XYZ file of C-alpha atoms in Angstrom:
518
model
C 22.823 17.554 45.179
C 23.315 13.614 45.560
C 21.105 11.289 43.521
C 21.386 8.286 45.964
C 18.720 5.890 46.765
C 18.511 1.939 46.771
C 20.354 -0.002 44.116
C 18.879 -2.744 42.528
C 17.592 -3.896 39.337
C 18.994 -0.800 37.587
C 22.561 -2.277 38.445
C 21.947 -5.250 36.233
C 20.050 -2.907 33.511
C 23.324 -0.718 33.364
C 25.504 -3.734 33.110
C 23.853 -5.276 30.220
C 23.299 -2.025 28.154
C 26.915 -1.227 28.586
C 28.455 -4.866 28.106
C 32.045 -4.615 26.798
C 32.477 -1.115 27.698
C 35.916 -1.307 29.263
C 35.046 -1.093 32.812
C 38.514 -2.475 33.810
C 40.496 -2.743 30.453
C 40.818 0.867 28.752
C 40.350 1.200 25.053
C 43.518 0.918 23.485
C 44.979 2.948 20.425
C 43.282 4.915 17.854
C 41.710 2.879 14.710
C 42.674 2.957 11.445
C 40.673 5.466 9.250
C 37.554 4.028 7.298
C 34.920 5.175 5.397
C 32.358 2.557 5.820
C 28.944 3.003 7.612
C 30.040 1.035 10.514
C 32.002 1.418 13.722
C 35.896 0.532 13.439
C 37.253 -0.816 16.612
C 40.939 0.854 17.700
C 44.001 -1.079 16.581
C 45.049 -3.255 19.642
C 48.542 -3.129 18.458
C 49.404 0.375 18.649
C 51.575 1.226 21.572
C 49.652 4.495 22.834
C 46.323 4.003 24.678
C 43.815 6.750 23.155
C 41.522 6.510 26.035
C 42.441 5.454 29.950
C 40.416 5.725 33.131
C 41.255 8.454 35.505
C 39.273 7.204 37.976
C 38.758 3.624 39.049
C 37.008 2.649 42.365
C 35.373 -0.760 43.328
C 34.574 -1.222 46.800
C 31.834 -1.111 49.555
C 32.483 1.694 52.205
C 31.043 2.454 55.735
C 29.506 5.993 55.583
C 29.647 8.547 58.457
C 25.730 8.389 58.674
C 26.213 4.477 59.363
C 24.935 3.124 55.895
C 26.981 0.824 53.597
C 27.438 2.277 50.231
C 28.680 0.203 47.176
C 31.247 2.327 44.908
C 31.537 0.732 41.329
C 33.338 3.916 39.444
C 35.090 4.091 36.315
C 35.536 7.188 34.868
C 37.541 7.660 31.284
C 40.093 10.113 30.235
C 41.090 11.201 26.706
C 44.995 10.682 25.945
C 45.349 14.119 24.119
C 47.171 17.133 24.917
C 44.385 19.392 23.014
C 42.460 22.099 25.041
C 39.216 20.600 23.914
C 40.208 16.947 25.598
C 41.261 18.934 28.771
C 38.019 20.435 28.875
C 35.967 17.050 28.652
C 38.547 15.204 31.078
C 37.483 18.017 33.517
C 33.846 17.460 32.766
C 34.346 13.920 33.799
C 36.501 14.473 36.711
C 33.465 16.628 38.213
C 31.232 13.436 38.320
C 33.713 11.784 40.931
C 34.264 15.129 42.661
C 30.756 15.947 43.359
C 29.048 12.426 43.983
C 32.053 10.064 44.894
C 34.998 11.899 46.372
C 33.424 12.228 49.860
C 32.942 8.137 50.194
C 36.490 7.453 48.598
C 38.296 7.767 51.983
C 35.536 6.320 54.074
C 36.361 2.707 55.625
C 35.669 -0.672 53.804
C 32.533 -2.106 55.245
C 32.761 -5.198 57.002
C 30.723 -7.010 54.794
C 31.351 -6.151 51.389
C 28.568 -8.412 50.202
C 25.900 -6.502 51.553
C 25.117 -2.553 51.088
C 22.227 -0.018 51.329
C 22.830 2.095 48.358
C 25.320 2.040 45.269
C 26.963 4.716 43.076
C 27.811 3.341 39.559
C 29.495 5.067 36.968
C 30.628 3.677 33.585
C 31.616 4.451 30.188
C 31.475 3.061 26.356
C 33.320 3.989 23.382
C 32.345 3.499 19.989
C 35.123 4.188 17.265
C 35.155 5.627 13.682
C 38.460 6.210 12.389
C 40.371 8.511 14.652
C 36.890 9.544 16.028
C 35.234 8.287 19.198
C 31.862 8.473 20.874
C 32.303 8.306 24.346
C 29.041 7.508 26.629
C 29.185 7.971 30.393
C 26.527 6.807 32.564
C 25.784 7.426 36.065
C 23.433 5.238 38.350
C 22.625 6.521 41.803
C 20.380 3.380 42.585
C 16.676 3.385 43.193
C 14.282 3.086 40.401
C 15.277 5.876 38.203
C 17.035 5.262 35.075
C 20.747 6.028 34.736
C 21.887 9.394 33.507
C 23.778 9.458 30.259
C 26.133 12.213 28.676
C 27.856 11.793 25.774
C 30.850 13.545 23.614
C 32.518 13.041 20.524
C 35.978 13.785 19.721
C 38.349 13.665 17.008
C 41.977 12.448 18.059
C 43.735 13.471 15.007
C 42.739 17.106 15.394
C 42.318 17.051 18.990
C 38.967 18.739 18.464
C 35.512 17.944 19.992
C 32.826 17.174 17.454
C 29.108 17.477 17.499
C 27.003 14.597 17.069
C 26.117 15.924 13.449
C 29.452 16.484 12.383
C 30.404 12.905 13.441
C 27.663 11.569 11.669
C 28.509 13.382 8.507
C 32.097 12.372 8.586
C 30.722 8.665 8.568
C 28.851 9.596 5.491
C 25.369 9.200 7.405
C 22.057 11.516 6.508
C 21.253 13.174 10.223
C 17.916 14.551 9.113
C 16.854 10.569 7.997
C 18.408 9.144 11.219
C 16.557 11.844 13.291
C 13.284 11.126 11.440
C 13.690 7.353 12.018
C 14.556 8.070 15.612
C 11.537 10.449 16.220
C 9.087 7.972 14.889
C 10.537 4.988 16.884
C 10.388 7.005 20.141
C 6.834 8.523 19.584
C 5.712 4.993 18.906
C 7.042 3.890 22.284
C 5.401 6.872 24.254
C 2.012 6.223 22.564
C 2.111 2.464 23.266
C 2.907 3.642 26.939
C -0.116 5.883 27.026
C -2.357 3.469 25.257
C -1.491 1.198 28.330
C -2.147 3.810 30.782
C -5.523 4.640 29.099
C -6.550 1.090 29.438
C -5.610 0.996 32.901
C -7.632 3.951 33.647
C -4.566 6.223 34.511
C -5.033 8.807 31.606
C -8.496 9.651 29.954
C -9.565 8.161 26.850
C -8.427 10.156 23.632
C -5.141 11.415 25.035
C -3.046 9.116 22.969
C -1.422 11.797 20.968
C -1.260 14.286 23.817
C 2.551 13.212 24.941
C 5.468 15.034 24.114
C 6.031 15.341 20.572
C 9.859 15.214 21.066
C 12.321 15.121 23.755
C 15.336 16.913 22.172
C 15.909 19.970 19.967
C 18.781 18.215 17.828
C 20.622 14.838 17.542
C 23.547 16.897 19.291
C 22.062 16.440 22.872
C 21.732 12.876 22.404
C 24.420 10.356 23.379
C 25.094 7.422 20.961
C 27.037 4.157 20.513
C 28.198 2.098 17.310
C 27.647 -1.518 17.123
C 30.230 -2.175 14.098
C 27.452 -3.747 12.132
C 26.145 -0.533 10.635
C 23.981 0.398 13.204
C 23.676 3.422 15.656
C 21.916 3.596 19.104
C 20.880 6.879 20.497
C 19.780 6.876 24.209
C 16.633 8.998 24.704
C 15.108 9.748 28.155
C 11.497 10.251 28.561
C 8.719 9.872 30.924
C 6.837 6.692 30.746
C 2.914 7.289 31.317
C 2.533 3.683 31.926
C 5.120 3.208 34.553
C 5.018 6.593 35.882
C 8.686 6.992 36.020
C 11.704 8.048 33.708
C 12.636 5.412 31.138
C 15.712 5.340 28.735
C 15.002 4.071 25.250
C 17.695 3.081 23.094
C 16.382 2.585 19.472
C 18.828 0.837 17.109
C 18.806 2.507 13.594
C 20.701 1.455 10.341
C 23.493 4.097 9.962
C 22.628 4.032 5.937
C 18.940 4.774 7.047
C 17.292 7.037 4.120
C 14.148 9.376 4.742
C 10.856 7.898 3.860
C 9.161 9.272 0.531
C 6.671 12.073 1.384
C 3.911 10.119 -0.314
C 4.755 6.957 1.232
C 1.308 6.269 2.922
C -0.166 6.886 -0.673
C 2.553 4.305 -2.288
C 1.904 1.595 0.501
C -1.515 1.714 2.189
C -3.484 -0.116 -0.239
C -4.161 -3.940 -1.291
C -1.520 -5.790 -2.898
C -1.623 -9.152 -4.628
C 1.328 -11.765 -4.667
C 2.291 -12.387 -8.189
C 5.302 -14.587 -7.374
C 6.246 -16.590 -4.309
C 9.582 -18.267 -3.749
C 10.051 -21.121 -1.478
C 13.319 -23.429 -0.862
C 14.449 -21.818 -4.220
C 11.412 -22.716 -6.207
C 9.586 -19.734 -7.781
C 5.926 -19.891 -9.128
C 2.915 -17.681 -9.779
C 0.231 -18.468 -7.151
C -2.450 -18.151 -9.763
C -0.988 -20.903 -11.478
C -1.878 -22.945 -8.736
C -5.397 -21.749 -8.129
C -4.161 -19.888 -5.025
C -4.083 -16.180 -4.387
C -2.308 -14.187 -1.429
C -3.218 -10.671 -0.861
C -1.530 -8.279 1.157
C -3.723 -5.394 2.706
C -1.993 -2.445 4.372
C -3.629 0.019 6.586
C -2.737 2.932 8.763
C -3.098 2.138 12.505
C -3.337 4.705 15.273
C -0.045 4.591 16.922
C 2.797 6.593 15.149
C 5.125 4.498 12.878
C 2.640 1.350 12.949
C 0.764 -0.066 10.185
C -2.133 -2.908 10.317
C -1.166 -5.754 7.915
C -3.633 -8.339 6.681
C -2.228 -11.409 5.087
C -5.148 -13.249 3.036
C -4.523 -16.787 1.680
C -7.255 -17.935 -0.378
C -7.643 -21.321 -2.464
C -10.115 -21.766 -5.092
C -11.500 -25.255 -5.087
C -14.268 -25.478 -7.321
C -16.979 -24.715 -6.325
C -15.957 -22.859 -3.385
C -13.260 -20.762 -1.815
C -10.984 -21.856 1.453
C -9.591 -18.671 2.692
C -7.611 -17.831 6.036
C -6.967 -14.281 7.393
C -3.833 -13.281 9.760
C -3.637 -9.916 10.676
C -0.435 -8.128 12.568
C 0.761 -4.669 13.579
C 3.720 -3.725 11.620
C 6.317 -1.270 12.905
C 7.981 1.227 10.426
C 11.590 0.932 10.579
C 14.674 2.565 8.649
C 16.831 0.413 6.737
C 17.066 -1.706 3.469
C 16.264 -5.362 2.949
C 18.039 -7.551 0.847
C 15.902 -9.984 -1.137
C 16.459 -13.846 -1.852
C 18.125 -12.669 -5.316
C 20.653 -10.035 -3.646
C 18.428 -6.930 -4.646
C 17.907 -4.352 -1.973
C 14.918 -2.504 -1.375
C 14.299 1.183 -0.501
C 15.635 2.402 2.687
C 12.645 1.448 5.150
C 10.752 -1.818 6.040
C 7.654 -3.004 8.178
C 8.429 -5.639 10.600
C 5.496 -7.739 11.917
C 5.861 -10.338 14.590
C 3.226 -13.025 15.478
C 1.640 -12.878 18.779
C 4.013 -15.721 20.137
C 7.194 -14.268 18.660
C 7.772 -17.363 16.489
C 7.247 -15.982 12.835
C 8.022 -12.376 11.456
C 6.918 -10.705 8.036
C 9.498 -8.088 6.727
C 7.743 -6.067 4.116
C 9.739 -3.539 2.090
C 9.235 -1.581 -1.297
C 11.738 -2.049 -4.191
C 12.771 0.428 -6.838
C 10.205 -0.486 -9.321
C 7.235 0.044 -6.688
C 6.567 -3.719 -6.093
C 6.192 -4.972 -2.415
C 8.419 -7.801 -1.009
C 7.499 -9.791 1.762
C 9.715 -12.304 3.876
C 8.089 -14.336 5.828
C 10.241 -16.651 8.323
C 9.701 -18.960 10.881
C 11.694 -21.001 13.375
C 11.639 -24.298 11.635
C 14.443 -24.965 8.958
C 13.159 -24.071 5.343
C 10.335 -22.031 6.541
C 11.532 -18.952 4.770
C 9.164 -17.633 1.842
C 9.139 -14.770 -0.285
C 6.273 -13.007 -1.904
C 6.526 -10.382 -4.631
C 3.322 -8.157 -4.524
C 1.709 -5.697 -7.137
C -1.135 -3.405 -6.280
C -4.299 -5.237 -6.921
C -5.561 -2.433 -9.307
C -2.750 -3.323 -11.488
C -3.185 -7.099 -11.623
C -5.168 -7.433 -14.803
C -2.552 -5.526 -16.693
C 0.368 -8.326 -15.477
C -0.749 -10.890 -17.941
C -0.762 -13.914 -15.673
C -4.314 -15.222 -16.501
C -6.843 -14.302 -19.049
C -9.525 -14.199 -16.335
C -9.736 -10.912 -14.336
C -8.786 -11.189 -10.752
C -11.994 -9.739 -9.615
C -14.015 -12.526 -11.434
C -11.985 -15.285 -9.461
C -14.498 -17.389 -7.319
C -17.998 -18.920 -7.593
C -21.100 -17.445 -8.459
C -24.664 -18.908 -8.281
C -27.693 -17.471 -9.954
C -30.017 -15.241 -7.767
C -33.336 -16.638 -9.322
C -33.245 -20.509 -8.066
C -36.369 -21.346 -10.153
C -34.880 -20.089 -13.482
C -33.635 -22.537 -15.745
C -30.452 -22.111 -17.463
C -26.868 -21.612 -15.582
C -27.083 -22.790 -11.916
C -23.669 -21.717 -10.740
C -20.394 -21.033 -12.451
C -16.705 -20.938 -11.204
C -13.759 -19.039 -12.387
C -10.360 -20.075 -11.176
C -7.191 -18.110 -11.296
C -4.895 -20.429 -13.848
C -7.766 -19.493 -16.500
C -10.132 -22.626 -16.104
C -13.812 -22.535 -15.857
C -16.660 -24.715 -14.692
C -20.640 -24.194 -14.907
C -23.730 -26.371 -13.994
C -26.305 -25.776 -16.417
C -30.124 -27.227 -16.192
C -32.495 -26.868 -18.896
C -35.431 -28.666 -19.805
C -34.302 -32.024 -21.277
C -30.866 -31.746 -20.349
C -28.695 -30.621 -17.369
C -24.954 -31.137 -16.714
C -21.443 -29.481 -16.016
C -19.574 -27.909 -18.590
C -15.541 -27.256 -18.202
C -13.251 -25.032 -19.903
C -10.826 -22.296 -20.053
C -10.816 -18.536 -21.188
C -9.693 -17.606 -24.719
C -7.953 -14.577 -23.545
C -10.102 -12.490 -26.044
C -12.352 -9.859 -24.506
C -14.726 -7.634 -26.269
C -15.986 -4.256 -24.934
C -19.594 -3.529 -24.746
C -21.762 -0.439 -23.538
C -22.310 -2.413 -20.421
C -19.035 -3.795 -19.557
C -16.561 -6.307 -20.648
C -17.717 -9.741 -22.625
C -15.067 -12.739 -21.787
C -14.969 -15.536 -24.388
C -14.506 -19.313 -23.157
C -14.402 -22.534 -24.817
C -16.474 -25.282 -22.806
C -17.001 -28.983 -23.121
C -19.269 -31.439 -21.444
C -18.318 -34.338 -19.583
C -18.060 -36.440 -22.671
C -15.929 -34.055 -24.434
C -18.661 -32.362 -26.630
C -17.805 -28.728 -27.251
C -19.981 -25.560 -26.854
C -20.538 -23.631 -30.020
C -20.139 -20.397 -28.340
C -19.993 -19.152 -24.641
C -19.370 -15.581 -23.508
C -20.086 -13.660 -19.924
C -20.796 -10.092 -19.443
C -18.416 -8.724 -16.566
C -20.053 -5.490 -15.674
C -17.893 -2.493 -14.716
C -18.491 -3.094 -11.171
C -16.742 -6.528 -11.338
C -19.918 -8.685 -11.420
C -21.219 -11.046 -14.008
C -24.852 -10.339 -14.981
C -25.221 -12.282 -18.146
C -24.092 -15.056 -20.326
C -24.699 -16.041 -24.121
C -24.370 -19.984 -24.512
C -25.121 -22.421 -27.228
C -24.675 -26.121 -26.746
C -26.052 -29.254 -29.062
C -27.177 -32.299 -27.120
C -27.649 -34.832 -29.582
C -30.001 -33.309 -32.089
C -31.326 -30.628 -29.646
C -29.642 -27.101 -29.872
C -29.955 -25.006 -26.281
C -29.427 -21.544 -27.147
C -29.816 -18.865 -24.210
C -29.354 -15.026 -23.882
C -29.990 -14.445 -20.236
C -28.968 -11.785 -17.696
C -29.959 -13.355 -14.264
C -28.358 -11.932 -10.957
C -25.393 -13.661 -9.525
C -23.511 -13.242 -6.300
C -20.148 -14.576 -5.270
C -20.059 -17.827 -2.809
C -17.270 -16.824 -0.349
C -18.587 -19.044 2.429
C -18.082 -22.663 3.107
C -21.709 -23.128 4.140
C -22.954 -22.559 0.676
C -20.911 -25.344 -0.935
C -22.473 -26.454 -4.249
C -22.456 -29.743 -5.299
C -22.609 -30.297 -9.338
């Protein structure tokens, strides 16, 4: 049965997909052996061609029914005397015999630049040592995606290989590659179904009802190698949004490793930057009264994660905050940091809506997260090293716990005493005090000493007034829920000693609308 319809955009798509496939020039001699995880091209100086073309036909003919047919046929031949090579060559020849041969002897059309239908067949060879992955595509015009079939062959032994066998020869992990492939294709299918749901083509709630797999093993899927350590499988599936079959060609690093079974527990959390590196300069954001928080949450689409990047600058007595949220795609492959250290074998890639900047997030062996933020401008790359927020207070960058950063004001507006107080990441603090007979602003730093009480943790500070006179003692009680609820303060103004031990209610001032003026 013929698969003939109108040619068109698919011809362009096919040409782009198989660019450099050897349409006219056959792949030359067999490559030297290599154990690297990348494809190795054949040695062009070798005298004997490993693959030639058994059928080459490019012309426009006039068919018996009066239509004009464009033929662009290139079918390969394995130059080997083995039985497996003969069988593969016979399978390739059937493409020509079944769908092309009846047109081959038709007279050429009067106008070769115009045709009604087209038949295109082409091939691509990816090498690894003496082994080749041969992919043949056949396109019969119309709007359907091309058909693909693949063979793996070892010229040294003359034997056909399965996809799994060839991957194992390259040192790749077939199970890890299939896991990454499934995650990628499933994500594409769900995105299509989500678009179809939004257009009313599918019922709400049917996002996960698509096919869970479109293959039973990798041995069914053609693949190609790019020579840079990546592999691309061809997976044919039905698109719910486009209402037609499409070909996905996910690109996966050959050295992909399986995700840890507990990766969600490891990653889906709130993280805080302990180090930032820009233009070769490394610094701790807390030393600049800044914080960068990364919040990772599971998204509905398979293989995607919702990533929120929160930037906060602590300017007493308020916080300037900005949040950007993106959807990250989970990919296989390690990331090399600015210092040359490699991450675990997966990463999250988050593009901005305009595609002009990218976050690449990965986990290191010490369970820290690294994020590379890149933009189009030169010198815009910034690296961040994150630790889980629950471990932040044990890192030792500041004497003030992270949960205390920010500005607090008294809940009782009429009560005398501390009106508001600010705690900054660099360990500094400031407070506004109003008592009968005296008011002013005290500033100072945390002493780094803490004492545990039955109500929480007592933090000690050294404070001075605007004239440089010190307080005799000041401490604040940090409750177990992270909120400050009381303070002890002694301050001598002239001959008057102010001594207060109060427990007013405080709340955090996160809004610029609540800006406090000393």
